[in-house]
Coordinates of C-alpha atoms in Angstrom, one line a residue:
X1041 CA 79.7 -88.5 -21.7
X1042 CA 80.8 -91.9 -21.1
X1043 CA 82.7 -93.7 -24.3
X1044 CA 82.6 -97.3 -24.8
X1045 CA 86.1 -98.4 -26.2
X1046 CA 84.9 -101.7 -26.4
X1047 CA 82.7 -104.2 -29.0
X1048 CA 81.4 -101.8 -31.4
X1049 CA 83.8 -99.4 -31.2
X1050 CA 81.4 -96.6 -31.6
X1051 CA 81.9 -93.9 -29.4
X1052 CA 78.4 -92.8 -28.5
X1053 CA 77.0 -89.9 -30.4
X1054 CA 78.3 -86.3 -29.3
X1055 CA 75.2 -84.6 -27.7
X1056 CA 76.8 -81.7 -26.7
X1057 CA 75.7 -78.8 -28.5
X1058 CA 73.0 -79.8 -30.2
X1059 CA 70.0 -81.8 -28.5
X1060 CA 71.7 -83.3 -25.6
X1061 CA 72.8 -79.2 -24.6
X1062 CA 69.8 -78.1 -25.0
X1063 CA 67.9 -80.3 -22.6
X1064 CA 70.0 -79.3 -19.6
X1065 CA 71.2 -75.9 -20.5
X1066 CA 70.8 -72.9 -17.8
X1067 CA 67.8 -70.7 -18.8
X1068 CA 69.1 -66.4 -18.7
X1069 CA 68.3 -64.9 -15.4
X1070 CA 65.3 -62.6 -15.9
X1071 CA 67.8 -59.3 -14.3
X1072 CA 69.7 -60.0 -17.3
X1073 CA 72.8 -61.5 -15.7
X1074 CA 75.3 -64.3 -17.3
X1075 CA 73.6 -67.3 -18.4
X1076 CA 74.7 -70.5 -17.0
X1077 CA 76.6 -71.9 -19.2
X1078 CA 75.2 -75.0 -21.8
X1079 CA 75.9 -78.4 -20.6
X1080 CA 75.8 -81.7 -21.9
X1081 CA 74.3 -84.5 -20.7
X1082 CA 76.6 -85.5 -18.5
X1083 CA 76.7 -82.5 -17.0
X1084 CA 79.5 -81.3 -19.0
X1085 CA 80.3 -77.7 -20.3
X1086 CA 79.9 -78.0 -24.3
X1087 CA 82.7 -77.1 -25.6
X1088 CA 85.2 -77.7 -23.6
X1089 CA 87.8 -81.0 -24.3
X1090 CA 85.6 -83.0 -21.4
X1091 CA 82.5 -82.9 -23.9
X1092 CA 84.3 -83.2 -26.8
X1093 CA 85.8 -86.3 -26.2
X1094 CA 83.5 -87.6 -23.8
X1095 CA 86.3 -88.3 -21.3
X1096 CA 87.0 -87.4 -17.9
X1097 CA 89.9 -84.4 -17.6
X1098 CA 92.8 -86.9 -15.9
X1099 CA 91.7 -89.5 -19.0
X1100 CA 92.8 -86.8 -21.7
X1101 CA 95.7 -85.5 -19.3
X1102 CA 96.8 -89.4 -19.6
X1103 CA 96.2 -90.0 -23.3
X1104 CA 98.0 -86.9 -23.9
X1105 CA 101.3 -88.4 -22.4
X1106 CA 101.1 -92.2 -23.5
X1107 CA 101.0 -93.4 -26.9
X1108 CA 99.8 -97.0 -26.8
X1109 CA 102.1 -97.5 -29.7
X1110 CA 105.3 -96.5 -27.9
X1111 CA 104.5 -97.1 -24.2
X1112 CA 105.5 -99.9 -21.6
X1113 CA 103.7 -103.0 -20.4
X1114 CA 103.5 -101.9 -17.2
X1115 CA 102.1 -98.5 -18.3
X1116 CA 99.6 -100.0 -20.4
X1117 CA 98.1 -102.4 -17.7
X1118 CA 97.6 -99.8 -15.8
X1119 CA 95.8 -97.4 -18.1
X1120 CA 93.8 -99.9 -19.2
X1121 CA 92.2 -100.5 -15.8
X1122 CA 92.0 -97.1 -14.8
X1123 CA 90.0 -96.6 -18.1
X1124 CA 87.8 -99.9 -17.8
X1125 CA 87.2 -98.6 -13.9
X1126 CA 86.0 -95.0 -15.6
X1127 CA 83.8 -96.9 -17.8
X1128 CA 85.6 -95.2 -20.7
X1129 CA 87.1 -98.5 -21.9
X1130 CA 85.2 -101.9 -22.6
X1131 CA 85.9 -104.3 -19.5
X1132 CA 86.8 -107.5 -21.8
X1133 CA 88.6 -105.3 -23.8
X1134 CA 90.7 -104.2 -20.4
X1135 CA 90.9 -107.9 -19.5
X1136 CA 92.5 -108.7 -23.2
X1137 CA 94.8 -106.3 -23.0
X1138 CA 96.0 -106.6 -19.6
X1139 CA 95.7 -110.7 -19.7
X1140 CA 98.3 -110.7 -22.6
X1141 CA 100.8 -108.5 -21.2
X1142 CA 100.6 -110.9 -18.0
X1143 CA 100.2 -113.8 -20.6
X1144 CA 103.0 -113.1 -22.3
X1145 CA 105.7 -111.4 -19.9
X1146 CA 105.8 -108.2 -21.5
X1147 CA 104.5 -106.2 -17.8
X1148 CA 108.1 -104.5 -17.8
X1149 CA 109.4 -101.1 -18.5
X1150 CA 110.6 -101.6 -22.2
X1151 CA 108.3 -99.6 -24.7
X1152 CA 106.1 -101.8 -27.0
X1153 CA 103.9 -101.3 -29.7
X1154 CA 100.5 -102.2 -28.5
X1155 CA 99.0 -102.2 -32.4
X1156 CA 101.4 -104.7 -34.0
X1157 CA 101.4 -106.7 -30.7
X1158 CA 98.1 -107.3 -31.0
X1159 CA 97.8 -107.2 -35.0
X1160 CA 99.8 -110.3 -34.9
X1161 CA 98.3 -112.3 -32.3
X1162 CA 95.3 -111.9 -34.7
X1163 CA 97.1 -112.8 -38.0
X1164 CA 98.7 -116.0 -36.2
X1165 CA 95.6 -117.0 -34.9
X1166 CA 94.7 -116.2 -38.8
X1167 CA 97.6 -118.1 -39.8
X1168 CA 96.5 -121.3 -37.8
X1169 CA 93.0 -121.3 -39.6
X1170 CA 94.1 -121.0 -42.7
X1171 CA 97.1 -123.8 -41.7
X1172 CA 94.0 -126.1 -41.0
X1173 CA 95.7 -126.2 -37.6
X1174 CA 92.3 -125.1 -36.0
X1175 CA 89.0 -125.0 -36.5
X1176 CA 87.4 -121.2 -37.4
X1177 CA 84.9 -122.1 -35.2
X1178 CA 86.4 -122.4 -32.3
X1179 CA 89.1 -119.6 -32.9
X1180 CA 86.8 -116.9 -34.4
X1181 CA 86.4 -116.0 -30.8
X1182 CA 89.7 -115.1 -30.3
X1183 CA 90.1 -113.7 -34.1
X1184 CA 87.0 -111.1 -32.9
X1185 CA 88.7 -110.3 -29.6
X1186 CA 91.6 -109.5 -31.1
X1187 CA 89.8 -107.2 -33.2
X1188 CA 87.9 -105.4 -31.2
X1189 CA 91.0 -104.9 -28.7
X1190 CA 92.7 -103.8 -31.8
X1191 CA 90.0 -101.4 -33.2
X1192 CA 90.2 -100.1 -29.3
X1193 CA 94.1 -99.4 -29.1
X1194 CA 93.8 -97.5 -32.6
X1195 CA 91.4 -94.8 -30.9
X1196 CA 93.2 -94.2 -28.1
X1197 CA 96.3 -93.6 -30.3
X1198 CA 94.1 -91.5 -32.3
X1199 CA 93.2 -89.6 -29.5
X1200 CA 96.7 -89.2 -28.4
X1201 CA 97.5 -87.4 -31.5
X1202 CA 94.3 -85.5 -31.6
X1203 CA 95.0 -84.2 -27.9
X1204 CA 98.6 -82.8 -29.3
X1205 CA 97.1 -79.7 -30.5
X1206 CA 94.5 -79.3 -27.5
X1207 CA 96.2 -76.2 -25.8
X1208 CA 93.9 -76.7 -22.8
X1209 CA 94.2 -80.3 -22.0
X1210 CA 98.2 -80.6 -20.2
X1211 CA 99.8 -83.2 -20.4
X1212 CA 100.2 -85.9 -17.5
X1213 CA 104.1 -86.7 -16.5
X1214 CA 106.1 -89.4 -16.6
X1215 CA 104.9 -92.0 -14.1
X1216 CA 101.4 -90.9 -14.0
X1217 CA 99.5 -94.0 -15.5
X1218 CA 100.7 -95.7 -11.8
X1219 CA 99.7 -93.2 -9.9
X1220 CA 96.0 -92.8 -11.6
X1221 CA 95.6 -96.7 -10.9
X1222 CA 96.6 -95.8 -7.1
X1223 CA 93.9 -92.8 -6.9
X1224 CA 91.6 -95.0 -8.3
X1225 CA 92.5 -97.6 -5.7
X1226 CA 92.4 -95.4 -3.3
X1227 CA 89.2 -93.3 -4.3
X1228 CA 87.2 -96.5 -4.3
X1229 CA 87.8 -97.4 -0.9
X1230 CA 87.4 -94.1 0.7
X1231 CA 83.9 -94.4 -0.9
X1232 CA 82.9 -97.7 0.6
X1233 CA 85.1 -96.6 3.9
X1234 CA 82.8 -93.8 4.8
X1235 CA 79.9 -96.2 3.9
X1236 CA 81.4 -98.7 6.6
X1237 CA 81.8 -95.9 9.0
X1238 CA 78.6 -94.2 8.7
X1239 CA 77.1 -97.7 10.0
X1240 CA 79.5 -98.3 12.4
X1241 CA 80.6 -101.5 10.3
X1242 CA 84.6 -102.5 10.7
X1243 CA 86.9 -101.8 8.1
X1244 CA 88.8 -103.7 5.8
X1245 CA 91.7 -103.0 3.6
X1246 CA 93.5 -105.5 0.6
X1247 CA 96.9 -105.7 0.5
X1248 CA 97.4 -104.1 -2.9
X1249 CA 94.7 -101.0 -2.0
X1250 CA 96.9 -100.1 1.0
X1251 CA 100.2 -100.1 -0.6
X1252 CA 98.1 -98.2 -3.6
X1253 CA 96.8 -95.9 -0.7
X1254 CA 100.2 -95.3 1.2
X1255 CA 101.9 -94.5 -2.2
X1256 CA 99.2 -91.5 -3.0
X1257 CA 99.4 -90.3 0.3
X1258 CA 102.8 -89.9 0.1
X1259 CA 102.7 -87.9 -2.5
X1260 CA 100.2 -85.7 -1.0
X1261 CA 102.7 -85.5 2.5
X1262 CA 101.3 -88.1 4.6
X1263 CA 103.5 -90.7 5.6
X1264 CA 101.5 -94.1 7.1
X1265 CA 102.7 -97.2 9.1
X1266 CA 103.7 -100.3 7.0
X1267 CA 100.8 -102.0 5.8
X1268 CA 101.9 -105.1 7.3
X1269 CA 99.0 -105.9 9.6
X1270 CA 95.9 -105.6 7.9
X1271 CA 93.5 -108.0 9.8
X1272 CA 92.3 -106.0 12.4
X1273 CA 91.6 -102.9 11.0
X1274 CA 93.5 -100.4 12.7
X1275 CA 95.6 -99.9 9.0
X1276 CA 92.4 -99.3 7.6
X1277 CA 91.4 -96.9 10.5
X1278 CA 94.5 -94.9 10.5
X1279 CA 94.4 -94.2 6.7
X1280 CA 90.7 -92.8 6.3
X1281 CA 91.5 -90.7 9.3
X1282 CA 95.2 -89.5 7.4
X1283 CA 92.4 -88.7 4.4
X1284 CA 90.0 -86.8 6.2
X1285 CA 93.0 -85.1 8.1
X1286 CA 94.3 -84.3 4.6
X1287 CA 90.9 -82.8 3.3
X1288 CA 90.3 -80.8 6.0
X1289 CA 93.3 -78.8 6.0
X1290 CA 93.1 -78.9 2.0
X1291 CA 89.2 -78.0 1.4
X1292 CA 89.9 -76.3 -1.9
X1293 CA 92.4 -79.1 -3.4
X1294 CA 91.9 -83.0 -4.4
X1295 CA 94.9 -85.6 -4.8
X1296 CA 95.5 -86.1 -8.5
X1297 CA 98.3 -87.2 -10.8
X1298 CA 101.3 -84.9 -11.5
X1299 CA 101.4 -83.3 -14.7
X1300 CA 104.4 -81.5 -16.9
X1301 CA 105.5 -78.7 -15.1
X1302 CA 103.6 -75.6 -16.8
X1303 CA 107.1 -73.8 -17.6
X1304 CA 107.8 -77.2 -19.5
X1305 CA 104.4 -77.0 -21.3
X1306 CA 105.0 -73.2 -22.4
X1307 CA 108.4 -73.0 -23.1
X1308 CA 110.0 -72.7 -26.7
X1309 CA 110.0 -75.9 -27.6
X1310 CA 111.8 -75.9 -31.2
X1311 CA 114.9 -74.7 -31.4
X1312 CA 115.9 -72.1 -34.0
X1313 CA 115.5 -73.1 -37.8
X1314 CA 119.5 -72.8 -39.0
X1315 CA 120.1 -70.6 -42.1
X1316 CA 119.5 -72.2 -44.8
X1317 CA 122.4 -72.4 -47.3
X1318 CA 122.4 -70.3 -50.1
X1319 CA 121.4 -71.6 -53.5
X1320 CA 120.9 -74.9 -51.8
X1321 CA 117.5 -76.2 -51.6
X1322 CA 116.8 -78.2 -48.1
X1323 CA 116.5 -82.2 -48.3
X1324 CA 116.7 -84.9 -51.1
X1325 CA 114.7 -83.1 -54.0
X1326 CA 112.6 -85.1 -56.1
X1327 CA 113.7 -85.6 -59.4
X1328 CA 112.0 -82.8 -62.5
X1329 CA 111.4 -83.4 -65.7
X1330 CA 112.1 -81.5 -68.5
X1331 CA 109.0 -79.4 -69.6
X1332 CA 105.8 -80.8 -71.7
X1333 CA 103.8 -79.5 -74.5
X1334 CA 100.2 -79.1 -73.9
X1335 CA 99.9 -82.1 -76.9
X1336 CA 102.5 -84.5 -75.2
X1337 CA 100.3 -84.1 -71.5
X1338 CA 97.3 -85.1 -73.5
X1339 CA 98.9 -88.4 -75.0
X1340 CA 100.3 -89.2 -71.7
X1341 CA 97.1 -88.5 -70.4
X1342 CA 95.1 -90.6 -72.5
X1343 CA 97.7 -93.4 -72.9
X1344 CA 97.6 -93.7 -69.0
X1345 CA 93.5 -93.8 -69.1
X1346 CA 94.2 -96.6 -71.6
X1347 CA 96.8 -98.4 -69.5
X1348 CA 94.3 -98.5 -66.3
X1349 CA 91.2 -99.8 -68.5
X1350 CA 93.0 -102.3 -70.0
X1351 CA 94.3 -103.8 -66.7
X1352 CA 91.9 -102.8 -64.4
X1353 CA 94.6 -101.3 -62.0
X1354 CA 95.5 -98.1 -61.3
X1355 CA 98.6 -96.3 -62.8
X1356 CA 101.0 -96.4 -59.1
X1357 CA 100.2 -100.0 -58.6
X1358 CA 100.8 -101.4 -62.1
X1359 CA 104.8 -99.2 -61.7
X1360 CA 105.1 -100.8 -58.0
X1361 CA 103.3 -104.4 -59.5
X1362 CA 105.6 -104.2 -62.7
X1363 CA 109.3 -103.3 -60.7
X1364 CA 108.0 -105.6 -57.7
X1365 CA 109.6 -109.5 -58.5
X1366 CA 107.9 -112.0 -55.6
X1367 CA 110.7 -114.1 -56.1
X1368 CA 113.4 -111.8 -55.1
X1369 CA 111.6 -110.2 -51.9
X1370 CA 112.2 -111.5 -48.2
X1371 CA 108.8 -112.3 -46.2
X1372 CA 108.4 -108.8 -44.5
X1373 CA 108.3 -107.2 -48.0
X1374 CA 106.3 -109.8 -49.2
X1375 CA 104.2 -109.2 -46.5
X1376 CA 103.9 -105.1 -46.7
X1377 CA 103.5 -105.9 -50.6
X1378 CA 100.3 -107.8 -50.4
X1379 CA 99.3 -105.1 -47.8
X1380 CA 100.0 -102.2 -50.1
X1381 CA 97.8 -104.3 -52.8
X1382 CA 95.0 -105.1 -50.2
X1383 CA 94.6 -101.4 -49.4
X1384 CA 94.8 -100.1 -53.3
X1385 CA 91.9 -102.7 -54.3
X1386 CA 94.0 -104.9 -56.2
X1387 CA 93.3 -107.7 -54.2
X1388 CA 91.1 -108.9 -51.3
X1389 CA 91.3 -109.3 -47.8
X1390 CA 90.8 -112.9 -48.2
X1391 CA 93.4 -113.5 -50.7
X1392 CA 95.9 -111.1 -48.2
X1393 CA 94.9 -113.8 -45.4
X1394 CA 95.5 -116.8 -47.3
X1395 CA 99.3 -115.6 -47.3
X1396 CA 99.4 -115.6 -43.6
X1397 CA 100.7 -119.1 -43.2
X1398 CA 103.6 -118.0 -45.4
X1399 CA 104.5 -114.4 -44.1
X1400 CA 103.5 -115.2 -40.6
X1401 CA 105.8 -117.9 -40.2
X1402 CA 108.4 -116.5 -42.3
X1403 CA 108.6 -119.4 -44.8
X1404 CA 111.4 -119.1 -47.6
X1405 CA 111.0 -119.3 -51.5
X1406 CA 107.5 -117.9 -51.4
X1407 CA 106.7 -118.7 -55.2
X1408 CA 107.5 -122.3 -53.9
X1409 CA 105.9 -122.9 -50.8
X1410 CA 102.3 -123.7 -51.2
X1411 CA 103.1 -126.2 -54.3
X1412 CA 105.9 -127.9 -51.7
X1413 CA 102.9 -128.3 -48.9
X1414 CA 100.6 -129.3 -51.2
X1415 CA 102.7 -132.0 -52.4
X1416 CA 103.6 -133.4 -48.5
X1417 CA 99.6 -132.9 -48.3
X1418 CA 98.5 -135.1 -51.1
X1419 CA 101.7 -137.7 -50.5
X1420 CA 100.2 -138.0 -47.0
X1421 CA 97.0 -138.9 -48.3
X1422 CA 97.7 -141.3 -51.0
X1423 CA 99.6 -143.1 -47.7
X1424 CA 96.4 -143.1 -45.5
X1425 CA 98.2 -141.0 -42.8
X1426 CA 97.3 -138.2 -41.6
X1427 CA 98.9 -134.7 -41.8
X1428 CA 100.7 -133.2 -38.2
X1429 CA 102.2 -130.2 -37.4
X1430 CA 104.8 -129.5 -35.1
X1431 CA 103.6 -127.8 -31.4
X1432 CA 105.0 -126.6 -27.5
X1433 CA 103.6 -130.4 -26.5
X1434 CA 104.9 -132.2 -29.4
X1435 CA 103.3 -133.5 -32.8
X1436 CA 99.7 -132.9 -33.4
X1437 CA 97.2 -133.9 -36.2
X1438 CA 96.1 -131.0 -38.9
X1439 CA 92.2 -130.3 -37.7
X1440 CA 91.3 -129.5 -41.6
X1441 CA 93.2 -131.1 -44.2
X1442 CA 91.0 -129.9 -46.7
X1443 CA 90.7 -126.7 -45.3
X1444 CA 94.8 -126.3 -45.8
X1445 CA 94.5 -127.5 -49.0
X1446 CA 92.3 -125.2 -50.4
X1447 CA 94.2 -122.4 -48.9
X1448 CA 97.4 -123.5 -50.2
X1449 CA 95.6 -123.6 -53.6
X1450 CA 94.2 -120.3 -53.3
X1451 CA 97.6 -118.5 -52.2
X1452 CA 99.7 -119.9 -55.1
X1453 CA 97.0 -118.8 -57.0
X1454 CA 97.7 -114.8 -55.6
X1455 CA 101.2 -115.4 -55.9
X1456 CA 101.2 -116.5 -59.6
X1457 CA 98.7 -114.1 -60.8
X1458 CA 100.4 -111.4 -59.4
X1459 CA 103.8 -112.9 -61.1
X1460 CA 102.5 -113.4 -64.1
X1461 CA 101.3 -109.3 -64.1
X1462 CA 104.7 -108.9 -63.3
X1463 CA 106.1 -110.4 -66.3
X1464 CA 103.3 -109.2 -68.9
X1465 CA 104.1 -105.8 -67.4
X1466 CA 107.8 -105.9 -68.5
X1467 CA 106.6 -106.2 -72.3
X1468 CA 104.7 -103.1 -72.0
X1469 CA 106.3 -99.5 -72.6
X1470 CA 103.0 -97.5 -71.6
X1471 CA 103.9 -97.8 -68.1
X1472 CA 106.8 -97.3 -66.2
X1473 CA 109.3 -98.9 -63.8
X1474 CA 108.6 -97.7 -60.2
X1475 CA 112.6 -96.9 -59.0
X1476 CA 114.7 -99.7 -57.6
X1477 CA 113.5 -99.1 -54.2
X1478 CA 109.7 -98.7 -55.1
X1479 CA 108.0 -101.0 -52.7
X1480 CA 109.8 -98.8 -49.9
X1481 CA 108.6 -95.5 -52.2
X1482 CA 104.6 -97.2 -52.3
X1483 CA 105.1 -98.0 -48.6
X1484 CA 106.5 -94.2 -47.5
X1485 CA 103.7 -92.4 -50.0
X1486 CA 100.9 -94.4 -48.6
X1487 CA 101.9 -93.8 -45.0
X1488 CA 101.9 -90.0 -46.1
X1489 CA 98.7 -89.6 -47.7
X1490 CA 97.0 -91.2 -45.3
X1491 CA 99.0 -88.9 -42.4
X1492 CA 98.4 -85.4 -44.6
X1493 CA 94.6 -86.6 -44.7
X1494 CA 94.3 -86.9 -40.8
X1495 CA 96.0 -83.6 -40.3
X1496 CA 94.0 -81.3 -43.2
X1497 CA 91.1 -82.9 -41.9
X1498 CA 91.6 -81.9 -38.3
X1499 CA 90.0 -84.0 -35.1
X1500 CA 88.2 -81.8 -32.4
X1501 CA 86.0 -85.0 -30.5
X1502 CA 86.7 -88.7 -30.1
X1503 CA 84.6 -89.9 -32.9
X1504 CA 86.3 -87.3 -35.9
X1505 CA 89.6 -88.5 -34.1
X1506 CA 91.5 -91.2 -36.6
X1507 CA 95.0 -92.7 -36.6
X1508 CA 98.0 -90.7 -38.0
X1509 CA 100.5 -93.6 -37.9
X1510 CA 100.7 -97.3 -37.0
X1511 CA 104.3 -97.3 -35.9
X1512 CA 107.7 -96.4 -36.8
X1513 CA 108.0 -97.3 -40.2
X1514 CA 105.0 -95.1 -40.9
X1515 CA 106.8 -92.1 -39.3
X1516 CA 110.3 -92.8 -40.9
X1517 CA 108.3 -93.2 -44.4
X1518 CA 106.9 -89.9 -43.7
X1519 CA 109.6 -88.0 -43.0
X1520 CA 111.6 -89.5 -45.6
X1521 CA 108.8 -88.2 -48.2
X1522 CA 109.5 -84.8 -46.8
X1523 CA 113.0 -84.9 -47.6
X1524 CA 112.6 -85.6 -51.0
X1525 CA 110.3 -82.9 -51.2
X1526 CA 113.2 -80.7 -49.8
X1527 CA 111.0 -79.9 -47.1
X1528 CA 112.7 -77.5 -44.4
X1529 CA 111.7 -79.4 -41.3
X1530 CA 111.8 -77.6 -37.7
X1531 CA 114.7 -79.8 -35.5
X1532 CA 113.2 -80.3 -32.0
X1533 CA 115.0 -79.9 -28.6
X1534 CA 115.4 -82.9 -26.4
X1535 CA 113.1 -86.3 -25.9
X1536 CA 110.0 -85.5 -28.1
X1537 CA 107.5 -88.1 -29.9
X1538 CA 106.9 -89.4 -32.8
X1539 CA 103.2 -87.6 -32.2
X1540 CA 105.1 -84.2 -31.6
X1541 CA 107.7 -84.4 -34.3
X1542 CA 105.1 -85.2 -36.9
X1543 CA 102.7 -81.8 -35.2
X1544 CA 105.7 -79.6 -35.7
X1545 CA 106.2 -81.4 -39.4
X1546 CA 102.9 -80.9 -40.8
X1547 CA 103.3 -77.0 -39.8
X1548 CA 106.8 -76.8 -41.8
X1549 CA 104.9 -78.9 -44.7
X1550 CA 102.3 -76.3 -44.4
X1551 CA 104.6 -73.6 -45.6
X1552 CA 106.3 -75.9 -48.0
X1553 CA 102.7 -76.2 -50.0
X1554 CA 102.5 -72.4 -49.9
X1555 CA 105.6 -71.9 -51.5
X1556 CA 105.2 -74.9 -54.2
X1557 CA 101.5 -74.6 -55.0
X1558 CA 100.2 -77.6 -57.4
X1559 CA 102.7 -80.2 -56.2
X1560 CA 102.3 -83.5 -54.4
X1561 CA 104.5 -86.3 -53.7
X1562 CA 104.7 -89.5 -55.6
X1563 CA 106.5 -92.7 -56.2
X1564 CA 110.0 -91.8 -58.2
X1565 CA 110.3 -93.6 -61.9
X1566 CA 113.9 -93.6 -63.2
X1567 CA 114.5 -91.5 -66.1
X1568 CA 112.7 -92.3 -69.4
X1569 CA 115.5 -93.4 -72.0
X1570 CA 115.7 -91.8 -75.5
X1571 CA 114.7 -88.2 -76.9
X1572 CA 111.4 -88.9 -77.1
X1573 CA 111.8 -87.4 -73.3
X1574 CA 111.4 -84.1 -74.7
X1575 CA 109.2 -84.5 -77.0

């Protein structure tokens, strides 16, 4: 089943065992011997991870191993043609991604994070907009292609962890991304080779295909010249006579990529859980609090009810709003702030983008900065000159002076708004303080709901497949809310993943929740003063 990766996104609807099967599945022999087995209609046994996903076998051996969120440039440009040439990516997806790691210089062997890369090439070109450094019109191009290359790197990484709990899909090694881009090199001009043969036409060979061509060979044994002369096609006649050589003494085998070594994939991976102390619960525990009458849950109950009517929040967002001063944060946890607020409903994605300008460029005294520019703007103005910004190629006039203005206007607005919550909040005893380190706490607790519902949820096909974690922080947020859970977690042996660690940790979390039925993480609130505590 082909999968589009590309402009909507969608991943084309799973046929297998339902119509699609039907249509081509094997009728019973009439001597009552084994029924073929159902296909798809791609000709694809139901069932297996091929159907499922909708993706070629080497695909899922190759998603298995590389994470587009912790994986090289050069990794990266070649998957992403080896998937546009399978038809299982978008081509001008392909071309985005592999036309900014050339764009950009990143093509080396440093691991990147394809997600935020991309997420901030969108919120800069965001950030312009909204600067009324360029027109919307002319950028919302880029804004959507961003998008969609984004929305396309977020399935494959959802794939990735889907495919860590697919026993029968192994896992491609280390170096494998270059040699698929080789066999695919090399597979499409053996097929247009034997084409040229079969009509007695000459042959002819690219630079790049034959160094692709003598590299797989290798591999496979088979050592050929230099390709150094290529222009009368004796190279080109010397390697499709090396492949049919090869063939013909291997009929039952194909070239492919290498994959971990099947003692690797079944061996004991975790070590052995050490003993755990005794009297000594495991981890940071979260803090308990002393026990409440059936009356005192009640008032809390309804006060809290109260608390969220009156400001139209909910109860975790008016702690983290109320402990949260803008004044006092740097950009980046200004920045993960708004985010946090975005994704709890307490404000929209347009008011989120008209703080680009200021987080993106990392602009100090945020409660300050749009009242500053608005100030330059409209002293500008009353002079009759207009407004520049500073570029590569020198000064250059603002495109939409009103447009900046507006947005400025806007984003003091959020700012102040949310301030002014901050300081009404602070007069009001119904609702607690989130803990000193409560933006962090927000951050961690939203990174692990939104992990725990990807796991209980379970992904067996592309389209149920969804993203477990954006990048580090997520993973060091989550694992830091299983410590103060005093969650035992399983060490692992050697080089593993984020992916990995977070498979074994959902299994040791598993057995946590057995053990402590009824409880949940949340954000910590310092201790309630007075004796009405234990009330």
């Amino acid at each position: 089943m082909n999968v589009n990766i590309g402009h909507a996104i969608a991943f084309r609807p799973q046929l297998g065992a339902a119509s699609g099967a039907a249509r081509v599945a094997g009728a019973a022999p009439e001597d009552g011997g084994k029924a073929e087995p159902l296909r798809d209609v791609n000709g694809r046994m139901v069932g297996t991870p091929e159907s499922r996903y909708g993706m070629s076998m080497r695909t899922l051996q190759l998603l298995k191993q590389y994470d587009v969120r912790n994986m090289s440039g050069k990794d990266l440009d070649a998957l992403a043609e080896v998937l546009a040439e399978n038809g299982e990516m978008d081509g001008d997806v392909a071309m985005s991604i592999r036309g900014d790691i050339e764009g950009n210089s990143w093509k080396g062997s440093d691991e990147r994070n394809a997600l935020e890369i991309f997420a901030k090439r969108r919120d800069d070109t965001i950030a312009s907009v909204k600067a009324g450094e360029a027109s919307l019109r002319f950028a919302n191009y880029s804004i959507k292609g961003y998008e969609r290359t984004q929305q396309a790197l977020e399935k494959l990484a959802a794939i990735h962890d889907a495919l860590q709990s697919e026993d029968d899909v192994r896992a491609a090694a280390n170096g494998s991304a270059a040699q698929a881009r080789d066999l695919m090199h090399l597979e499409r001009w053996m097929r247009s080779a034997e084409q040229a043969d079969a009509k007695g036409e000459p042959l002819a060979v690219g630079k790049e295909t034959a160094e692709a061509i003598s590299r797989t060979m290798l591999r496979a044994g088979v050592e050929l010249p230099p390709a150094d002369d290529l222009q009368h096609g004796d190279w080109a006649r010397q390697a499709l006579q090396a492949y049919r050589g090869w063939t013909a003494r291997h009929p039952n085998d194909k070239l492919d990529i290498d994959l971990k070594p099947a003692e690797e994939e079944d061996k004991k991976v975790f070590k052995e859980k050490p003993p755990a102390p005794a009297g000594k619960a495991q981890g940071t525990q979260l803090s308990l609090q002393p026990p409440s009458s059936a009356a005192k849950l009640a008032r809390e109950m309804q006060d809290k009810l109260q608390t969220e009517a009156r400001y139209g929040i909910g109860m975790p967002m008016l702690q983290l709003i109320k402990s949260t001063d803008i004044s006092g944060l740097s950009i980046d946890q200004l920045k993960q702030y708004s985010q946090l607020l975005r994704d709890n409903g307490v404000l929209s994605l347009d008011d989120v983008e008209s703080l680009l300008p200021l987080t993106q460029r990392a602009m100090a005294d945020p409660m300050n900065y749009y009242k500053r520019d608005l100030n330059w703007l409209t002293s500008m103005q009353q002079q009759g000159r207009t407004p520049q910004y500073s570029t590569p190629g020198g000064m250059a006039d603002l495109s939409d002076v009103a447009g900046r203005m507006r947005n400025d206007q806007q984003g003091q607005a959020v700012l102040e708004r949310l301030q002014n919550l901050h300081q009404t909040l602070q007069g009001d005893d119904k609702e607690q303080t989130a803990a000193a380190n409560g933006l962090q706490q927000s951050g961690d607790l939203a990174a692990f709901d939104n992990w725990a519902r990807v796991e209980s949820k379970g992904a067996r096909n592309a389209d149920s497949a969804e993203l477990e974690f954006r990048g580090k922080q997520d993973v060091e947020g989550i694992f830091r809310v299983l410590q103060r859970l005093g969650v035992e977690l399983t060490p692992l042996e050697g080089d593993s993943s984020p992916s990995q660690r977070l498979e074994q940790a959902w299994k040791d979390y598993q057995r946590w929740r057995d053990s402590h039925p009824g409880e949940r993480p949340s954000i910590a609130l310092p201790p309630k003063r007075g004796v009405d505590v234990y009330a």
